[in-house]
Coordinates of C-alpha atoms in Angstrom, one line a residue:
X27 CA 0.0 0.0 0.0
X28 CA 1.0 3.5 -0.6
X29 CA 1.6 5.7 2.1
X30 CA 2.2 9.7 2.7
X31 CA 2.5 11.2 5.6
X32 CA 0.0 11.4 8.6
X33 CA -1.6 15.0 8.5
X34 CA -1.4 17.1 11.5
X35 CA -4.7 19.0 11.1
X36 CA -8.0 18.5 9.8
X37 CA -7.3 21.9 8.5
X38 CA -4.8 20.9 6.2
X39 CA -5.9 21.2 2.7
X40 CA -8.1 24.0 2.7
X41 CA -7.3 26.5 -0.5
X42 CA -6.6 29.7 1.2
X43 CA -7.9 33.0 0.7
X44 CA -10.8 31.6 -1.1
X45 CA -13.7 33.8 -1.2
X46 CA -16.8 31.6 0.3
X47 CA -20.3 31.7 -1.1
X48 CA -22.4 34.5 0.8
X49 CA -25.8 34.3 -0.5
X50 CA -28.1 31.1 1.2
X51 CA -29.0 30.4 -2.6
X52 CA -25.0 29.4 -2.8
X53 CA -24.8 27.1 -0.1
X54 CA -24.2 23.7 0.2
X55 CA -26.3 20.9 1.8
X56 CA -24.1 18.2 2.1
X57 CA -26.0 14.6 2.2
X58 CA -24.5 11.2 3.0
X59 CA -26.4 7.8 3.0
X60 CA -25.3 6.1 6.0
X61 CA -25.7 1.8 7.0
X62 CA -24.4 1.0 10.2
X63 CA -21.5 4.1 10.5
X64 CA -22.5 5.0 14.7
X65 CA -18.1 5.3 15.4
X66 CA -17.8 8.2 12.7
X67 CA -21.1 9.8 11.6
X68 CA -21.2 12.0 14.6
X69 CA -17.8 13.6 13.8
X70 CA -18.1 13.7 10.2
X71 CA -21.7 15.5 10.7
X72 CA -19.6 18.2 13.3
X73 CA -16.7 18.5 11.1
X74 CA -18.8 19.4 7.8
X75 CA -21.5 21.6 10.2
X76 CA -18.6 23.9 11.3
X77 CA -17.8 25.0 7.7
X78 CA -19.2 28.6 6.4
X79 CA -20.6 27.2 3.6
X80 CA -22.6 24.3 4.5
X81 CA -26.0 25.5 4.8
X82 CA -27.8 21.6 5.8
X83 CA -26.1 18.0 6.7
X84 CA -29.0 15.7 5.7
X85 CA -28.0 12.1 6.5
X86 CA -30.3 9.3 5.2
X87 CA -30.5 6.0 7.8
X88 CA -30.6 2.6 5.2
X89 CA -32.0 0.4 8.1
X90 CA -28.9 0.6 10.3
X91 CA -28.8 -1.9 13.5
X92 CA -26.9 0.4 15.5
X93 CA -26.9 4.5 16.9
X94 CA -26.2 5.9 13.4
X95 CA -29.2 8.1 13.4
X96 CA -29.0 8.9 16.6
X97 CA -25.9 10.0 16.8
X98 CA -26.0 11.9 13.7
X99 CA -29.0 13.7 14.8
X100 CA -26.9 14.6 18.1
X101 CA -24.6 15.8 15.6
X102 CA -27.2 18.5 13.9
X103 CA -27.8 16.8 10.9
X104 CA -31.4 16.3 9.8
X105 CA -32.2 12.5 9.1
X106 CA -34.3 10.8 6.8
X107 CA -35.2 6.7 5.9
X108 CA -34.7 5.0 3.0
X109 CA -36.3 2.0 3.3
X110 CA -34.9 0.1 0.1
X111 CA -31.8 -1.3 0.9
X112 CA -28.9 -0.2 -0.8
X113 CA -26.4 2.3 -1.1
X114 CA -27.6 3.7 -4.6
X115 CA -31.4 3.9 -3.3
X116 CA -29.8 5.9 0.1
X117 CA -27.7 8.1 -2.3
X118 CA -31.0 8.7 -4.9
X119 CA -32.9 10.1 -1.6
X120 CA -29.9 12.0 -0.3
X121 CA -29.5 13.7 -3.7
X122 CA -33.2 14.7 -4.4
X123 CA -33.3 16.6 -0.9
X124 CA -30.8 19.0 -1.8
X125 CA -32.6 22.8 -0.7
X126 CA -29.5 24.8 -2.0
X127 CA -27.9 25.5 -5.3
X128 CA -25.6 21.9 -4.4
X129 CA -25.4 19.1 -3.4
X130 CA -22.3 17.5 -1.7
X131 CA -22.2 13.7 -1.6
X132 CA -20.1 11.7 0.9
X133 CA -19.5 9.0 2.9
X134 CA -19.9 9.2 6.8
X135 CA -16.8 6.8 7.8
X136 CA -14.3 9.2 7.9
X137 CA -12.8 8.6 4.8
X138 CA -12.5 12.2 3.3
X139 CA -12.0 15.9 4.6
X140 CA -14.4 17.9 5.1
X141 CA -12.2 21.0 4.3
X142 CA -11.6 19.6 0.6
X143 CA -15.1 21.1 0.2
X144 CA -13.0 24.1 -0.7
X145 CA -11.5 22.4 -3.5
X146 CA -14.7 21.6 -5.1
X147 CA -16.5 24.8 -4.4
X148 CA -13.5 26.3 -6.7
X149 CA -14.1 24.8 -9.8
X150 CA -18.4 25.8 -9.1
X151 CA -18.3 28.9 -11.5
X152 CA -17.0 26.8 -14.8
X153 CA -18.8 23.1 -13.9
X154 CA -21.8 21.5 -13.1
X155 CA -20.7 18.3 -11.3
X156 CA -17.8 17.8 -9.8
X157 CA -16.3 14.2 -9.0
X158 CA -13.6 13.3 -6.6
X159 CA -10.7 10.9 -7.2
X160 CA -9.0 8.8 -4.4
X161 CA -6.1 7.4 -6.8
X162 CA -3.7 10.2 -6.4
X163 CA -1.0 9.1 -4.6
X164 CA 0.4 11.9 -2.7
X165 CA -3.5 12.4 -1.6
X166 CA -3.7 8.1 -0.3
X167 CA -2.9 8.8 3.8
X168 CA -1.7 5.9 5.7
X169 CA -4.3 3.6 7.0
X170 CA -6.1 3.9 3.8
X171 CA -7.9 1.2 1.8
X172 CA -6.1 2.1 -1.6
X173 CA -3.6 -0.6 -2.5
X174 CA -2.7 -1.8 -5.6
X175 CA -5.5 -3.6 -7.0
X176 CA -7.9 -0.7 -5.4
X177 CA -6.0 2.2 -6.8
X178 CA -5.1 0.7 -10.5
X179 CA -8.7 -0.9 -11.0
X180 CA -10.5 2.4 -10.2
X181 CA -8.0 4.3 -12.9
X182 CA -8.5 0.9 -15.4
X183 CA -12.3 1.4 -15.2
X184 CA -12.4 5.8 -14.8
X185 CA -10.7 5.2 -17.9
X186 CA -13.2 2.8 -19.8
X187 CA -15.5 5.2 -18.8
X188 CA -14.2 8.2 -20.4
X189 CA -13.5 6.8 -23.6
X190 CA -16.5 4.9 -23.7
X191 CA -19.4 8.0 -22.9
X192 CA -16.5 10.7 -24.0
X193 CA -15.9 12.1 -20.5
X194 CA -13.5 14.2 -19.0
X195 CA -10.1 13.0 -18.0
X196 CA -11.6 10.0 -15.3
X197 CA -9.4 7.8 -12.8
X198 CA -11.9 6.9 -10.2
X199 CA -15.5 5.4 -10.7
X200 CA -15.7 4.4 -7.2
X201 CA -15.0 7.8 -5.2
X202 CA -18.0 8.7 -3.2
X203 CA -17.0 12.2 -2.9
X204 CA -18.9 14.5 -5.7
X205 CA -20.6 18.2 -6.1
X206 CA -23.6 18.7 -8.3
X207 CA -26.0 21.7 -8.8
X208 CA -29.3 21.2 -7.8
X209 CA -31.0 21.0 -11.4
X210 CA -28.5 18.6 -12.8
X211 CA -30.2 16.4 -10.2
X212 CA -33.2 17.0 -11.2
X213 CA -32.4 16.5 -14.5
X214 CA -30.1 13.3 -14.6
X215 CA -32.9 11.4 -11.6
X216 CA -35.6 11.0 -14.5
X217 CA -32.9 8.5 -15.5
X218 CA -31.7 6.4 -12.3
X219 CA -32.3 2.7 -12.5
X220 CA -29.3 1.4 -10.5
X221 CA -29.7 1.0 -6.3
X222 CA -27.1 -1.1 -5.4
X223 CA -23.3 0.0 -4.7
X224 CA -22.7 1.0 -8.6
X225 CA -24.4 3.7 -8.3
X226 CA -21.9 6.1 -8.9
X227 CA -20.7 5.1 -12.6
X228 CA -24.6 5.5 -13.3
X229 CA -24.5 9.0 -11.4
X230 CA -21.3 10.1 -13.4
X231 CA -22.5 8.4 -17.0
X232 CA -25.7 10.5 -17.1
X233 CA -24.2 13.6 -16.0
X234 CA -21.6 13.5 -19.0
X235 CA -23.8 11.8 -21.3
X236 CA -27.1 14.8 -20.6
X237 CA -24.4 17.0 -21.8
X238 CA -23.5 19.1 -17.9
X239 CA -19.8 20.1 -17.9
X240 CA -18.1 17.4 -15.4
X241 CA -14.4 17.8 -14.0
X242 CA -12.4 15.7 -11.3
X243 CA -10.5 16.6 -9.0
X244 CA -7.9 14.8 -6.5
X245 CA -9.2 14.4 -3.0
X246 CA -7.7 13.4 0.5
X247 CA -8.5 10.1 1.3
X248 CA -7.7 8.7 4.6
X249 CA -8.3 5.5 6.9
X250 CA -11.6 4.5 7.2
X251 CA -13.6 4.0 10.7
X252 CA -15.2 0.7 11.0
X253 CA -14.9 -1.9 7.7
X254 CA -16.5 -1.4 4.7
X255 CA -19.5 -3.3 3.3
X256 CA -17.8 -3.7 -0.3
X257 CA -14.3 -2.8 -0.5
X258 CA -13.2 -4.6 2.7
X259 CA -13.5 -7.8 0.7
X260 CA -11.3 -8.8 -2.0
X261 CA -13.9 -10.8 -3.1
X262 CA -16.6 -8.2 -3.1
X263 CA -14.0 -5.7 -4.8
X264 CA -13.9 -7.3 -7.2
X265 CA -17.3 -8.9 -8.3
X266 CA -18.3 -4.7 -8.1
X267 CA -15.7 -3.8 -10.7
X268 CA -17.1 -6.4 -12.7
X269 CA -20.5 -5.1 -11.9
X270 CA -19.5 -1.3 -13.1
X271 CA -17.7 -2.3 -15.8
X272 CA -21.1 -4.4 -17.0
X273 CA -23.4 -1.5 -16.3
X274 CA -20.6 1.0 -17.7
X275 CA -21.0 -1.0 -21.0
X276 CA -24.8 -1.2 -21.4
X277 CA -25.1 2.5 -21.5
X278 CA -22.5 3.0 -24.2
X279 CA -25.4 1.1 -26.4
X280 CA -28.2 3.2 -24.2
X281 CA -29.6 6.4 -26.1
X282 CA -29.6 9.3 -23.8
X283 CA -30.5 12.6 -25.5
X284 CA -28.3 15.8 -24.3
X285 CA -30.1 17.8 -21.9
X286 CA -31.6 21.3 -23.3
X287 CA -28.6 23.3 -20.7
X288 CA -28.4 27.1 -21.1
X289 CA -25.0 27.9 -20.4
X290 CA -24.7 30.0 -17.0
X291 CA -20.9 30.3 -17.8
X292 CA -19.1 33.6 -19.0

């Protein structure tokens, strides 16, 4: 596994002298589907409620077994039940109860900053979605899941993707960690079909394919709390990739027209 340097603060990362949306119209409600996460939730809620420019933590409960809403409630974020199971059907609800201009998707084990929201909230005035990549190396922290077959499998299939739906430059289809206005959401849901863990090459495929202007960007990613439902397993790594890369090639043959997008860009 690759490994940089422990950070010393949760600061770390944070562009500076960045001017910060003002206007309650240009903040961000962050949203995170959450099974089962009661030893982080709490201080991932804090840590992205502290920001200036979070305006709402929304965290929707997939029938966990343990504290998880509980805690995350204690926390300040508002809660809400999905009761299909599955991380794609928790994400879909997340997503659609966006109140602000965007939304910012991600997980509640830890796993990412929440002062990388700075990094995304740069690259808001020339794109419309916004997707994170773990497979940087200088951005893998020790302790995290990325080894090898992780890291070169996400770039092997980021890559399929982009040549396959003509995307922008892509190296990670599994990275949890993404920004999208508001109407892109309401414009790419019409579409959705997929409610399991590959939800997020579907999320990414109609946002390029509708025609929004998609970038990604490298993101800290650090050691997770707890084990993960998928990628703790070699097993289950893998038979996902297989799944992505399936679903990844069905849509290639898929027609999807190009949204009708008036371009809000100088």
């Amino acid at each position: 596994m690759e490994v940089a340097m422990r950070f010393k603060s949760e600061q770390a990362g944070a562009i500076q002298g960045m001017t910060l949306p003002q206007k309650a119209s240009d903040l961000v409600t962050v949203v995170m589907p959450a099974f089962n996460e009661e030893e982080g939730i709490q201080d991932v809620v804090e840590g992205f409620r502290s920001l200036a420019s979070v305006a709402e933590v929304v965290v929707v409960d997939n029938n966990s077994r343990d504290r998880t809403a509980e805690k995350a409630k204690r926390a300040g974020a508002r809660i809400l039940n999905e009761e299909k199971q599955g991380y794609g059907y928790a994400c879909r609800r997340a997503l659609l109860e966006c109140k602000t201009e965007w939304a910012l998707l991600v997980e509640s084990d830890k796993t990412f900053r929440p002062t990388d929201i700075h990094k995304f909230l740069a690259y808001t005035d020339s794109f419309d979605c916004i997707f994170g990549t773990r497979t940087s190396r200088t951005c893998i922290w020790e302790g995290a899941n990325m080894g090898y077959f992780l890291r070169y499998g996400n770039c092997a299939v980021g890559k399929y993707l982009e040549y396959l739906h003509n995307g922008p430059c892509l190296t990670d289809v599994g990275c949890s960690y993404k920004m999208i206005r508001r109407d892109v959401i309401a414009d790419i849901s019409q579409f959705w079909e997929v409610g399991d863990s590959a939800f997020s090459p579907e999320l990414m495929i109609l946002c390029i394919r509708r025609g929004w202007g998609c970038v990604e960007i490298p993101v800290h990613y650090g050691n997770r709390v707890g084990v993960s439902k998928i990628t703790g397993s070699f097993g289950k790594a893998f038979c996902l990739g297989l799944r992505m890369i399936g679903l990844i090639t069905k849509y290639r043959f898929r027609t999807i027209a190009t949204a009708a997008i008036n371009d809000r860009r100088d």
